[in-house]
Coordinates of N, CA, C and O in Angstrom, one line a residue:
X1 N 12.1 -19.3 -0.5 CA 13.1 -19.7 -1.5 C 13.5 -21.1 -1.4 O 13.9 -21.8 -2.4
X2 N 13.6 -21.6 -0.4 CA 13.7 -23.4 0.1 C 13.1 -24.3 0.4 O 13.6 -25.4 0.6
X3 N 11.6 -23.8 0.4 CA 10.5 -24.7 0.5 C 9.6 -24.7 2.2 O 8.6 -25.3 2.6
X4 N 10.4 -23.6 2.9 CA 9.9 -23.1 4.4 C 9.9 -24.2 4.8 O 10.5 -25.2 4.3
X5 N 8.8 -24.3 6.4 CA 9.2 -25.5 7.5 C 9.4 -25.3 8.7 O 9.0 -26.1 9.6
X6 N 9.9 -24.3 9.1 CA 9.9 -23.5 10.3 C 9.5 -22.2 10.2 O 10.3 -21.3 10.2
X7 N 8.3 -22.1 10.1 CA 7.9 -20.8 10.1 C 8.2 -19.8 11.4 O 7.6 -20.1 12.5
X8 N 9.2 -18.4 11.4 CA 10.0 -17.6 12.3 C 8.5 -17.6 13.3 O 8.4 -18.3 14.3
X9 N 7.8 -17.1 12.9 CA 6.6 -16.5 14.0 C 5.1 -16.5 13.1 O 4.5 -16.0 12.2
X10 N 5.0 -17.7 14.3 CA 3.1 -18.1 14.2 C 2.4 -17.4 14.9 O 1.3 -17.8 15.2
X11 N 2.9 -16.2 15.2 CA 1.7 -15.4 16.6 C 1.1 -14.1 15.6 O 0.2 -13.4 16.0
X12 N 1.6 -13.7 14.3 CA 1.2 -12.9 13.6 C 0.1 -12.5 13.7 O -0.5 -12.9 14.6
X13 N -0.3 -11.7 12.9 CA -1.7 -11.0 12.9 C -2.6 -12.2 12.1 O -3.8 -12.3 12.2
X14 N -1.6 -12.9 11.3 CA -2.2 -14.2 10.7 C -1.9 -15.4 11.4 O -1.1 -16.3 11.1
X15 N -2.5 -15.4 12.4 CA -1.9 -16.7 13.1 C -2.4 -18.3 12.3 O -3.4 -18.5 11.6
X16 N -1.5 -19.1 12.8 CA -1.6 -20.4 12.4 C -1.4 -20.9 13.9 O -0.6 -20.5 14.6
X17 N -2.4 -21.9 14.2 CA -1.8 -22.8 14.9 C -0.8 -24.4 14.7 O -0.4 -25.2 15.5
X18 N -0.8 -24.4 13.6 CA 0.5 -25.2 13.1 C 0.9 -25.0 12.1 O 0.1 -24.8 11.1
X19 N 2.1 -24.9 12.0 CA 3.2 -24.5 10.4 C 3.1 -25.3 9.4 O 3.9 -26.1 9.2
X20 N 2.3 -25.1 8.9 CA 1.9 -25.7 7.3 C 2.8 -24.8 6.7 O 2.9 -25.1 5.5
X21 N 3.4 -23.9 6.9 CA 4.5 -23.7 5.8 C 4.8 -24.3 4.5 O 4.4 -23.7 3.5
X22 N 5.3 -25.4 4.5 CA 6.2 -26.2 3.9 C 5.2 -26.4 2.6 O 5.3 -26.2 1.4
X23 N 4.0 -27.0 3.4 CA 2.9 -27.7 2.6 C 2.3 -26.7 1.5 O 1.9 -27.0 0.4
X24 N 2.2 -25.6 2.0 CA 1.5 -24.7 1.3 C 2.8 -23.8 0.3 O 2.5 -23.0 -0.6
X25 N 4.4 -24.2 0.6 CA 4.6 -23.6 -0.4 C 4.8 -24.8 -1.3 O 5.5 -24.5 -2.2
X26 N 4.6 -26.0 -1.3 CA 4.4 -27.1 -2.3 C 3.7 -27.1 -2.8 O 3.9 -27.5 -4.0
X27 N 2.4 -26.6 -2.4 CA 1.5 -26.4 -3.2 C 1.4 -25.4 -4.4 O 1.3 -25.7 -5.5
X28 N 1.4 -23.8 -3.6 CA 1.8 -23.0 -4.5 C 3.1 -23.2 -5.9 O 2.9 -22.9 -7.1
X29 N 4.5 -24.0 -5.2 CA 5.0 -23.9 -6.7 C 4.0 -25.2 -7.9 O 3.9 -25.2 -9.1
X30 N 3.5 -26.1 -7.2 CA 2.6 -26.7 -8.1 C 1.9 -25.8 -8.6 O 2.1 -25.5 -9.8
X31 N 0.9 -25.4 -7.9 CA 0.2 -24.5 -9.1 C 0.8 -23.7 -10.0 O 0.8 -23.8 -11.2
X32 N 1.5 -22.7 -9.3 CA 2.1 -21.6 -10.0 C 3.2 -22.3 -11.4 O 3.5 -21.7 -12.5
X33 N 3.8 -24.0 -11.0 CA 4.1 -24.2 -12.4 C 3.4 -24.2 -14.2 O 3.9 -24.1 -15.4
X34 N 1.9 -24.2 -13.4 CA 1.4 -24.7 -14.1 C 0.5 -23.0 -14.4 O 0.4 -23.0 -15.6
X35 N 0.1 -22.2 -14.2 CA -0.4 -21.1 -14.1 C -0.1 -20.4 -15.3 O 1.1 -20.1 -15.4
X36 N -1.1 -20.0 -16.4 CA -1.1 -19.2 -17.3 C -1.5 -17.9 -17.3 O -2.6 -17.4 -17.6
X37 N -0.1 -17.1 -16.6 CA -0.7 -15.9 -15.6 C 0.8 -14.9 -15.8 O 1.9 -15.4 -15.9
X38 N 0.4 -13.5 -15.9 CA 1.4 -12.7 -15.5 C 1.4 -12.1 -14.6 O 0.4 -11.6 -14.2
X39 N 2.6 -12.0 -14.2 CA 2.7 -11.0 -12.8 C 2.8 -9.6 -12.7 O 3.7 -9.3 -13.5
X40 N 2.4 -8.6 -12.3 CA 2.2 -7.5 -12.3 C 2.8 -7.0 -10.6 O 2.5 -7.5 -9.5
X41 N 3.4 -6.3 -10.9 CA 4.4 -5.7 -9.7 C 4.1 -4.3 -9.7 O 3.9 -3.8 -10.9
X42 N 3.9 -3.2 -8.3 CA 3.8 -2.1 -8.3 C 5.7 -1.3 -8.4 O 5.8 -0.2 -9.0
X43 N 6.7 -2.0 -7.8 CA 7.8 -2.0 -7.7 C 9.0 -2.7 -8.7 O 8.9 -3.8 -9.3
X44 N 10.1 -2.0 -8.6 CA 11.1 -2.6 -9.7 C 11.5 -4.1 -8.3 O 11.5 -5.4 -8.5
X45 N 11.8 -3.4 -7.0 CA 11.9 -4.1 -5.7 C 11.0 -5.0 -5.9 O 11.5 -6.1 -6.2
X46 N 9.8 -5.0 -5.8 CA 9.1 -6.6 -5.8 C 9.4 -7.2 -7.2 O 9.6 -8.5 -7.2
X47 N 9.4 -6.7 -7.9 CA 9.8 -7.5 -9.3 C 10.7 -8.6 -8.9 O 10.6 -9.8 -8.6
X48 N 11.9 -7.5 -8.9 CA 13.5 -8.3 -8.5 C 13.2 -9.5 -7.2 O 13.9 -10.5 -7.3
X49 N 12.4 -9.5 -6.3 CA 12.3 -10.2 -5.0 C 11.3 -11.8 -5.9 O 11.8 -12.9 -5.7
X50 N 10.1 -11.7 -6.7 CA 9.8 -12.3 -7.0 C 10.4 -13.4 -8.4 O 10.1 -14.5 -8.9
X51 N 11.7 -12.0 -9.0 CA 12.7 -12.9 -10.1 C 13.5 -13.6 -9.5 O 14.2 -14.4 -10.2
X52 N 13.5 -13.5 -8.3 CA 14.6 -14.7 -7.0 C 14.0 -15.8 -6.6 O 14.7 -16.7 -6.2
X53 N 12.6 -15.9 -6.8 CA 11.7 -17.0 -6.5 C 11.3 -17.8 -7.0 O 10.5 -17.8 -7.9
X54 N 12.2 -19.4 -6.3 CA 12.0 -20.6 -7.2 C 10.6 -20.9 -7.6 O 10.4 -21.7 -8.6
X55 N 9.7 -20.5 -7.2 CA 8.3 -20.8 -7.6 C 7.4 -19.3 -8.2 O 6.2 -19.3 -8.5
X56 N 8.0 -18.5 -8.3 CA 7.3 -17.5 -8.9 C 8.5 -16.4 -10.7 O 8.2 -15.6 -11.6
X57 N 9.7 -17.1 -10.2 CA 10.5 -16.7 -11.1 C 10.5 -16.7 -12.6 O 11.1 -15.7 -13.1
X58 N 9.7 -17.8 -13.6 CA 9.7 -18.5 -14.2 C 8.6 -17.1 -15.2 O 8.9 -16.6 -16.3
X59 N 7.7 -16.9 -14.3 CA 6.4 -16.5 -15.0 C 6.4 -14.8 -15.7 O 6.9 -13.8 -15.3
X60 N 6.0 -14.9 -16.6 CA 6.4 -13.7 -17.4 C 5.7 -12.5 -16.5 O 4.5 -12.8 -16.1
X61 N 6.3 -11.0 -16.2 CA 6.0 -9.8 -15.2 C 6.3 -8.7 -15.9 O 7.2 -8.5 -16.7
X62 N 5.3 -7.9 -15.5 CA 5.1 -6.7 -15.7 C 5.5 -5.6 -14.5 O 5.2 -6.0 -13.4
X63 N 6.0 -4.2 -14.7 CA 5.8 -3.2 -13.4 C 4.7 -2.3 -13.9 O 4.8 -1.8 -15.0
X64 N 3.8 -2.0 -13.1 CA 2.6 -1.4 -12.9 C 2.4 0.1 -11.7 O 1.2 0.4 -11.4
X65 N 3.2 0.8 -11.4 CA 3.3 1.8 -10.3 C 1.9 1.7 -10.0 O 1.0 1.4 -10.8
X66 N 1.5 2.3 -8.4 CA 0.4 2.6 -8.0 C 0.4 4.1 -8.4 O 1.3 4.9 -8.3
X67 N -0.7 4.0 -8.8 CA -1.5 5.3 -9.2 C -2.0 6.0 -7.8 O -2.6 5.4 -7.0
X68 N -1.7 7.5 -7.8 CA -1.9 8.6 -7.4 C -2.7 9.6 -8.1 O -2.4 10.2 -9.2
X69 N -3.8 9.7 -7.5 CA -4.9 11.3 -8.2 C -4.1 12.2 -7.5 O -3.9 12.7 -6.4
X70 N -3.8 12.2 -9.0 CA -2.7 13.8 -8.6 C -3.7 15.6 -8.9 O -3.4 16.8 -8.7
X71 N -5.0 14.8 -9.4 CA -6.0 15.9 -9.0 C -6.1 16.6 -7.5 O -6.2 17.8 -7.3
X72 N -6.0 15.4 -6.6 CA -6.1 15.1 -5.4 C -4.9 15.3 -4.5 O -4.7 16.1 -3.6
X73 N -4.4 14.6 -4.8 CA -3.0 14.6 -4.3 C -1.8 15.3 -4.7 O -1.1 14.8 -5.5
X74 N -1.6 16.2 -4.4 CA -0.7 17.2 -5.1 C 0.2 18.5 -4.0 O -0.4 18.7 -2.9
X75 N 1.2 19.1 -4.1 CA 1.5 20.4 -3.3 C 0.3 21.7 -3.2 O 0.0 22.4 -4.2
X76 N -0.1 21.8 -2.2 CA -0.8 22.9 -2.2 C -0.6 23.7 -0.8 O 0.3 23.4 -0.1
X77 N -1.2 24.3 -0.5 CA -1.0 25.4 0.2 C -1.0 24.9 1.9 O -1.8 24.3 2.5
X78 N 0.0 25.4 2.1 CA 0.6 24.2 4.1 C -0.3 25.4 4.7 O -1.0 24.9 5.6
X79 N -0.5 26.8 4.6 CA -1.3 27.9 5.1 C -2.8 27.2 5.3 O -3.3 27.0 6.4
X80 N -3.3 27.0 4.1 CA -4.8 26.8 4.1 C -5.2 25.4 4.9 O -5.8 25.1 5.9
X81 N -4.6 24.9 4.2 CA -4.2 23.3 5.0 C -4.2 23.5 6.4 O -5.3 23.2 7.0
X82 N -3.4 24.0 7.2 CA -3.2 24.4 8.8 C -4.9 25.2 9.4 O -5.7 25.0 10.2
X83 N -4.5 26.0 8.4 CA -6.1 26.8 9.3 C -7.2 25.6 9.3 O -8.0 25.6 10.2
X84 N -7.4 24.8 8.3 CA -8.5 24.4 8.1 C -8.5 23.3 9.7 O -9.4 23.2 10.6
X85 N -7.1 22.7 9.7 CA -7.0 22.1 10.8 C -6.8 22.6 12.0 O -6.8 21.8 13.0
X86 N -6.7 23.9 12.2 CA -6.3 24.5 14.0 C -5.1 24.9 13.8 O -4.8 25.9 14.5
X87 N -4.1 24.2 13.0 CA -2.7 24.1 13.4 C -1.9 26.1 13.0 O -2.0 26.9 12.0
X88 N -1.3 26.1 14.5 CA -0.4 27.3 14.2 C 1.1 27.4 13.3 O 2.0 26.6 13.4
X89 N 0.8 28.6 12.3 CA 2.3 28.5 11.7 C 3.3 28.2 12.0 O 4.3 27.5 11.5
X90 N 3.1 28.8 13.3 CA 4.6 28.5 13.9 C 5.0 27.6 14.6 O 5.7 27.7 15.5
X91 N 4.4 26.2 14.3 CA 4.8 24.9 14.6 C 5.3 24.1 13.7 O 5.0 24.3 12.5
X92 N 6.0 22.9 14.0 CA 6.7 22.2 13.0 C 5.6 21.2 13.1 O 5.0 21.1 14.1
X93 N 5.4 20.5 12.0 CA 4.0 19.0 11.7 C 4.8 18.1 11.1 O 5.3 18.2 10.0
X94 N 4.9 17.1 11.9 CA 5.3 15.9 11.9 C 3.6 14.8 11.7 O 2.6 14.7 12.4
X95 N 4.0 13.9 10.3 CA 2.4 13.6 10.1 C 2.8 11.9 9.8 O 3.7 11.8 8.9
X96 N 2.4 11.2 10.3 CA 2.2 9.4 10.4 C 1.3 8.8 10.3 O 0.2 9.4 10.4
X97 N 1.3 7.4 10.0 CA 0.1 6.9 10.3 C 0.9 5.6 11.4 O 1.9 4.9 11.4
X98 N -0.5 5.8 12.2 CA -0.7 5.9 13.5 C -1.3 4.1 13.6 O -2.4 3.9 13.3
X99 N -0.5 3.0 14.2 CA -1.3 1.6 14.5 C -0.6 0.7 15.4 O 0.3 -0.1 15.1
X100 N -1.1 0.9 16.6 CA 0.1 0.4 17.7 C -0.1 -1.4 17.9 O 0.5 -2.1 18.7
X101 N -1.3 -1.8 16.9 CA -1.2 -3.3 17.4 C 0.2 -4.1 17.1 O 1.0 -3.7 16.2
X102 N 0.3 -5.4 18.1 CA 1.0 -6.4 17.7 C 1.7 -6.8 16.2 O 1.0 -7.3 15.4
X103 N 2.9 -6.5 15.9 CA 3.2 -7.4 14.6 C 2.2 -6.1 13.3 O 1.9 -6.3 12.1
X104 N 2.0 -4.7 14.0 CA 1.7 -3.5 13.0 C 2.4 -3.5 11.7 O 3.6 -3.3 11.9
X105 N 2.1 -3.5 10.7 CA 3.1 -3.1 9.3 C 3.7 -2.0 9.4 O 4.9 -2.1 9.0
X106 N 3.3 -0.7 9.9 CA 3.9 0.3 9.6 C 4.6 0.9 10.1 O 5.0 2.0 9.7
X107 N 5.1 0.3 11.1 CA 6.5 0.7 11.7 C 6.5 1.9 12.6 O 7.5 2.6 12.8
X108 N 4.9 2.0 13.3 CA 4.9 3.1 14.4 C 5.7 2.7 15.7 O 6.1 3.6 16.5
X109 N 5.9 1.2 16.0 CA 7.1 1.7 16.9 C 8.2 2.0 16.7 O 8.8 2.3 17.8
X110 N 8.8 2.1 15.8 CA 10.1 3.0 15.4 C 10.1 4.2 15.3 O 11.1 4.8 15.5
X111 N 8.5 4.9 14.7 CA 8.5 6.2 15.0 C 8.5 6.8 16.9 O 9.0 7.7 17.5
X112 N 7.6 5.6 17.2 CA 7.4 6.4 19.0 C 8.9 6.1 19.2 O 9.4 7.1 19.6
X113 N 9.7 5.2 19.1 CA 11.3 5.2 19.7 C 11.9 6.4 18.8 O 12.7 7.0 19.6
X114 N 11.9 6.7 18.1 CA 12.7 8.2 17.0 C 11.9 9.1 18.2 O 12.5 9.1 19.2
X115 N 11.1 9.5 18.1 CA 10.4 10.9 18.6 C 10.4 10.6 20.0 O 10.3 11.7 20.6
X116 N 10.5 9.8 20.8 CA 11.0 9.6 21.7 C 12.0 10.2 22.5 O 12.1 10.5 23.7
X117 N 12.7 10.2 21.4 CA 14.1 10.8 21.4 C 14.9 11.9 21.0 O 16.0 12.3 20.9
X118 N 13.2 12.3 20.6 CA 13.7 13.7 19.9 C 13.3 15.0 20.4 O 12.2 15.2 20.8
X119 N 14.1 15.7 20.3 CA 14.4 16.9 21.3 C 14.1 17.9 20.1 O 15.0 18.1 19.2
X120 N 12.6 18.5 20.0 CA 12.6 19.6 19.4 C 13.1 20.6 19.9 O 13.4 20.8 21.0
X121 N 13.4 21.6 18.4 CA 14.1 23.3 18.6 C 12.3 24.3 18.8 O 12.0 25.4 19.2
X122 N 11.5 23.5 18.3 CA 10.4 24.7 17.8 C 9.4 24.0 18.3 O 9.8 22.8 18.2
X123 N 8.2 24.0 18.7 CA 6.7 23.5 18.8 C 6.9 22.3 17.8 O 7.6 22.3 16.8
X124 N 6.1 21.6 18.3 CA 6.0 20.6 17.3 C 4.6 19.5 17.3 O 4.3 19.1 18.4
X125 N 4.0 19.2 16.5 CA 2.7 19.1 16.5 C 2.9 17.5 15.9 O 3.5 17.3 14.8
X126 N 2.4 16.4 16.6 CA 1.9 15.2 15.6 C 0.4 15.0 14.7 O -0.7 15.3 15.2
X127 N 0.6 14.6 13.7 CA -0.9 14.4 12.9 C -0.2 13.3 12.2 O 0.8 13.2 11.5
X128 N -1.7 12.3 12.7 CA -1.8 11.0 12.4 C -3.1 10.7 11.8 O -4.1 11.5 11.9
X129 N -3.0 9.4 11.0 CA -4.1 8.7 10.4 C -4.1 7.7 11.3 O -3.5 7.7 12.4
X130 N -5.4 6.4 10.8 CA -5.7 5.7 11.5 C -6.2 5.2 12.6 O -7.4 4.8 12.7
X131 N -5.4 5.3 13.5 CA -5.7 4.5 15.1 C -5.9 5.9 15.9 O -5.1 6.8 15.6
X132 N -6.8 6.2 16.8 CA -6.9 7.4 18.1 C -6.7 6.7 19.0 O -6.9 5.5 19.1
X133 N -6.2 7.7 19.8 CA -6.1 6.9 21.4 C -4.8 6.4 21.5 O -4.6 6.0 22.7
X134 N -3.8 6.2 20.6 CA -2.8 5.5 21.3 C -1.7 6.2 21.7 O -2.0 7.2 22.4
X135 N -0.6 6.0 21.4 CA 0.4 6.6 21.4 C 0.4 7.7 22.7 O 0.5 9.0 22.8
X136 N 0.3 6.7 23.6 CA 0.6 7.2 25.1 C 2.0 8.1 25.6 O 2.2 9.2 26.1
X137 N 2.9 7.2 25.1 CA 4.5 7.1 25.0 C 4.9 8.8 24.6 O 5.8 9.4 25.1
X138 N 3.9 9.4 23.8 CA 4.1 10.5 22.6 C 3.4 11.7 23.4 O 3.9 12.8 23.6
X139 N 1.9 11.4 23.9 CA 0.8 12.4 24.5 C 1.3 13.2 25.0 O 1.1 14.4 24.8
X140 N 2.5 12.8 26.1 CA 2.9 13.8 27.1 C 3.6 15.1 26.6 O 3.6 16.2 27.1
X141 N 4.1 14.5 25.5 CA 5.4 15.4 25.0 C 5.3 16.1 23.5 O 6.0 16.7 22.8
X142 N 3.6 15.6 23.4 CA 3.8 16.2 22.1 C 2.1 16.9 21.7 O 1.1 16.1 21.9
X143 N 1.9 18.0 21.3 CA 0.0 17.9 20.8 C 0.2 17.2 19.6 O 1.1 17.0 18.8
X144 N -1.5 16.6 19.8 CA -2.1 15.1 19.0 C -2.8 15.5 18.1 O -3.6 16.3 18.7
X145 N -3.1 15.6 16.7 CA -4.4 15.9 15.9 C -4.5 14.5 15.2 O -3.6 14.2 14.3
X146 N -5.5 13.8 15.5 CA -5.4 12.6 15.1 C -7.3 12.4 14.2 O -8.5 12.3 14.5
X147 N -6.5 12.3 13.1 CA -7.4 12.2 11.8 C -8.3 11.0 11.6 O -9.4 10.8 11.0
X148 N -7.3 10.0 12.3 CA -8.4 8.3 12.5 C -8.2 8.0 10.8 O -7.5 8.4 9.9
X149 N -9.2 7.1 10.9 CA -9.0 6.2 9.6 C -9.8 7.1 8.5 O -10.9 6.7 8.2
X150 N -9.4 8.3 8.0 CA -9.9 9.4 7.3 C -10.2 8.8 5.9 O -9.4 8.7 4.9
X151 N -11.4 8.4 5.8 CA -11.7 8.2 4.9 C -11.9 8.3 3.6 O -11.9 7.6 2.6
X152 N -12.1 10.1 3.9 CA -12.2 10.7 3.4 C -10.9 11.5 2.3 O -10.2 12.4 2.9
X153 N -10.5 11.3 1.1 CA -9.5 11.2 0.5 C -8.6 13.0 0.8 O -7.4 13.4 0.9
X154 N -9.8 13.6 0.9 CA -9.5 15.3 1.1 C -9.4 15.9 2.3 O -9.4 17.1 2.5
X155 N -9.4 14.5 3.3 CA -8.9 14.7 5.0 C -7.3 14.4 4.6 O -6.4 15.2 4.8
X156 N -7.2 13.1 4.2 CA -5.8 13.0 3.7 C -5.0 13.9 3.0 O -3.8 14.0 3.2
X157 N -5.5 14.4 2.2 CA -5.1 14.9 1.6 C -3.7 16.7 2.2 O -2.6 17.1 2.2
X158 N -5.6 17.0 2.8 CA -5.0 18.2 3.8 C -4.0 17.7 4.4 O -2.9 18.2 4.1
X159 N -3.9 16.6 5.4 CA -3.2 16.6 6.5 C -1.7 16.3 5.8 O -0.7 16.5 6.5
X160 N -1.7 15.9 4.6 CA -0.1 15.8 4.2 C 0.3 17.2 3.6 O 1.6 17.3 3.4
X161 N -0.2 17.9 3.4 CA 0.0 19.3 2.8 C 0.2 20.2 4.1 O 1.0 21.2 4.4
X162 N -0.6 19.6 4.5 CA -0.2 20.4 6.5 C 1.0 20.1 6.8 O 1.5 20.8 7.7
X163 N 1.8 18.8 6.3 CA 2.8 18.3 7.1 C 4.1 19.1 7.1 O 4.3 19.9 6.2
X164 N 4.6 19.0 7.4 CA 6.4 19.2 7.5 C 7.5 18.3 7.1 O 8.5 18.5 6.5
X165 N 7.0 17.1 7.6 CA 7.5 15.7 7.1 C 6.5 14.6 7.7 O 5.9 14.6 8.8
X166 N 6.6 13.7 6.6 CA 5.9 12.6 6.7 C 6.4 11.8 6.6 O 7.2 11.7 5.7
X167 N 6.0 10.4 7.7 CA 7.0 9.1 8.3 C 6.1 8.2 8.0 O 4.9 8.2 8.4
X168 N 6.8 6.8 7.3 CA 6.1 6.1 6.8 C 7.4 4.5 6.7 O 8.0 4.1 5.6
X169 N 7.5 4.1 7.9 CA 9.0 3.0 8.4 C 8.2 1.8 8.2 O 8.3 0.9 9.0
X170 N 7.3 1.7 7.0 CA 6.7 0.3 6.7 C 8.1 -0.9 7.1 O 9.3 -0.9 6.8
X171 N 7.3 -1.8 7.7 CA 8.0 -3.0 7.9 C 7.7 -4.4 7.0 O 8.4 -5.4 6.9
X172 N 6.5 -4.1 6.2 CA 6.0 -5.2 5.8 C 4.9 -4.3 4.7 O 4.8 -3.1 5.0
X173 N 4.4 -4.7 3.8 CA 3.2 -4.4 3.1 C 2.6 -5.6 2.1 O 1.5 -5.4 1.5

């Protein structure tokens, strides 16, 4: 919004080894003055964030929601869903996705510090997307069914229909 210059943290997943910041948002409102372009927002939130932006404010926007195949994606049966996966009725499913690198978007260390700290009443089962193998912190205290980067839209699919609740403490997207 001020033209940057000290960029907070250069060690990102996008590292820079020098803060061109400044330069590059000079650049952008140059172009973007000149840009015969509309903006398309999934969010009323990014709308609003980008109508605050001296260099992106100006330009005429649209909201666009992300689309969901609700063929696909939909309430169905937590029964079938579980068998298909192993999982016993009588456990509670807690389901995330799972990425323990550096500067992670999705906010899995706020889930391992929550569950950390959380003292189930009943069995409780994690099921994750993404990353295997991590979540050391969790192994001890909890069974793992870890789906990996499920490609597959109808792996996903199950495993949120299996769930009980699903945690998603995006920090960034």
């Amino acid at each position: 919004r001020n033209g940057c210059g000290q960029c907070p943290d250069l060690s990102s997943d996008f590292r820079m080894r020098t803060d061109l910041s400044a330069l590059n948002w000079r650049i952008k409102q140059h172009v973007l003055a000149r840009a015969p372009i509309t903006l398309v927002f999934a969010s009323r939130w990014m709308q609003e964030q980008a109508a605050a932006s001296p260099i992106l404010g100006h330009l005429p926007h649209e909201v666009i929601p992300f689309g969901v195949d609700l063929k696909m994606f939909h309430p169905g049966s937590k029964t079938s869903a579980r068998a298909v996966l192993g999982i016993p009725e009588d456990t509670d499913v807690i389901a995330f996705r799972a990425s323990e690198r550096p500067q992670a978007f999705k906010g899995t260390n706020h889930i391992v510090e929550a569950l950390s700290a959380y003292r189930p009443r009943r069995k409780t089962l994690l099921l994750t997307f993404e990353q295997v193998g991590g979540l050391s912190a969790l192994r001890e205290r909890f069974p793992l069914i870890e789906l990996g980067w499920a490609g597959e839209r109808e792996a996903v699919a199950r495993g949120v229909q299996a769930a009980d609740l699903f945690l998603m403490p995006s920090i960034a997207e």
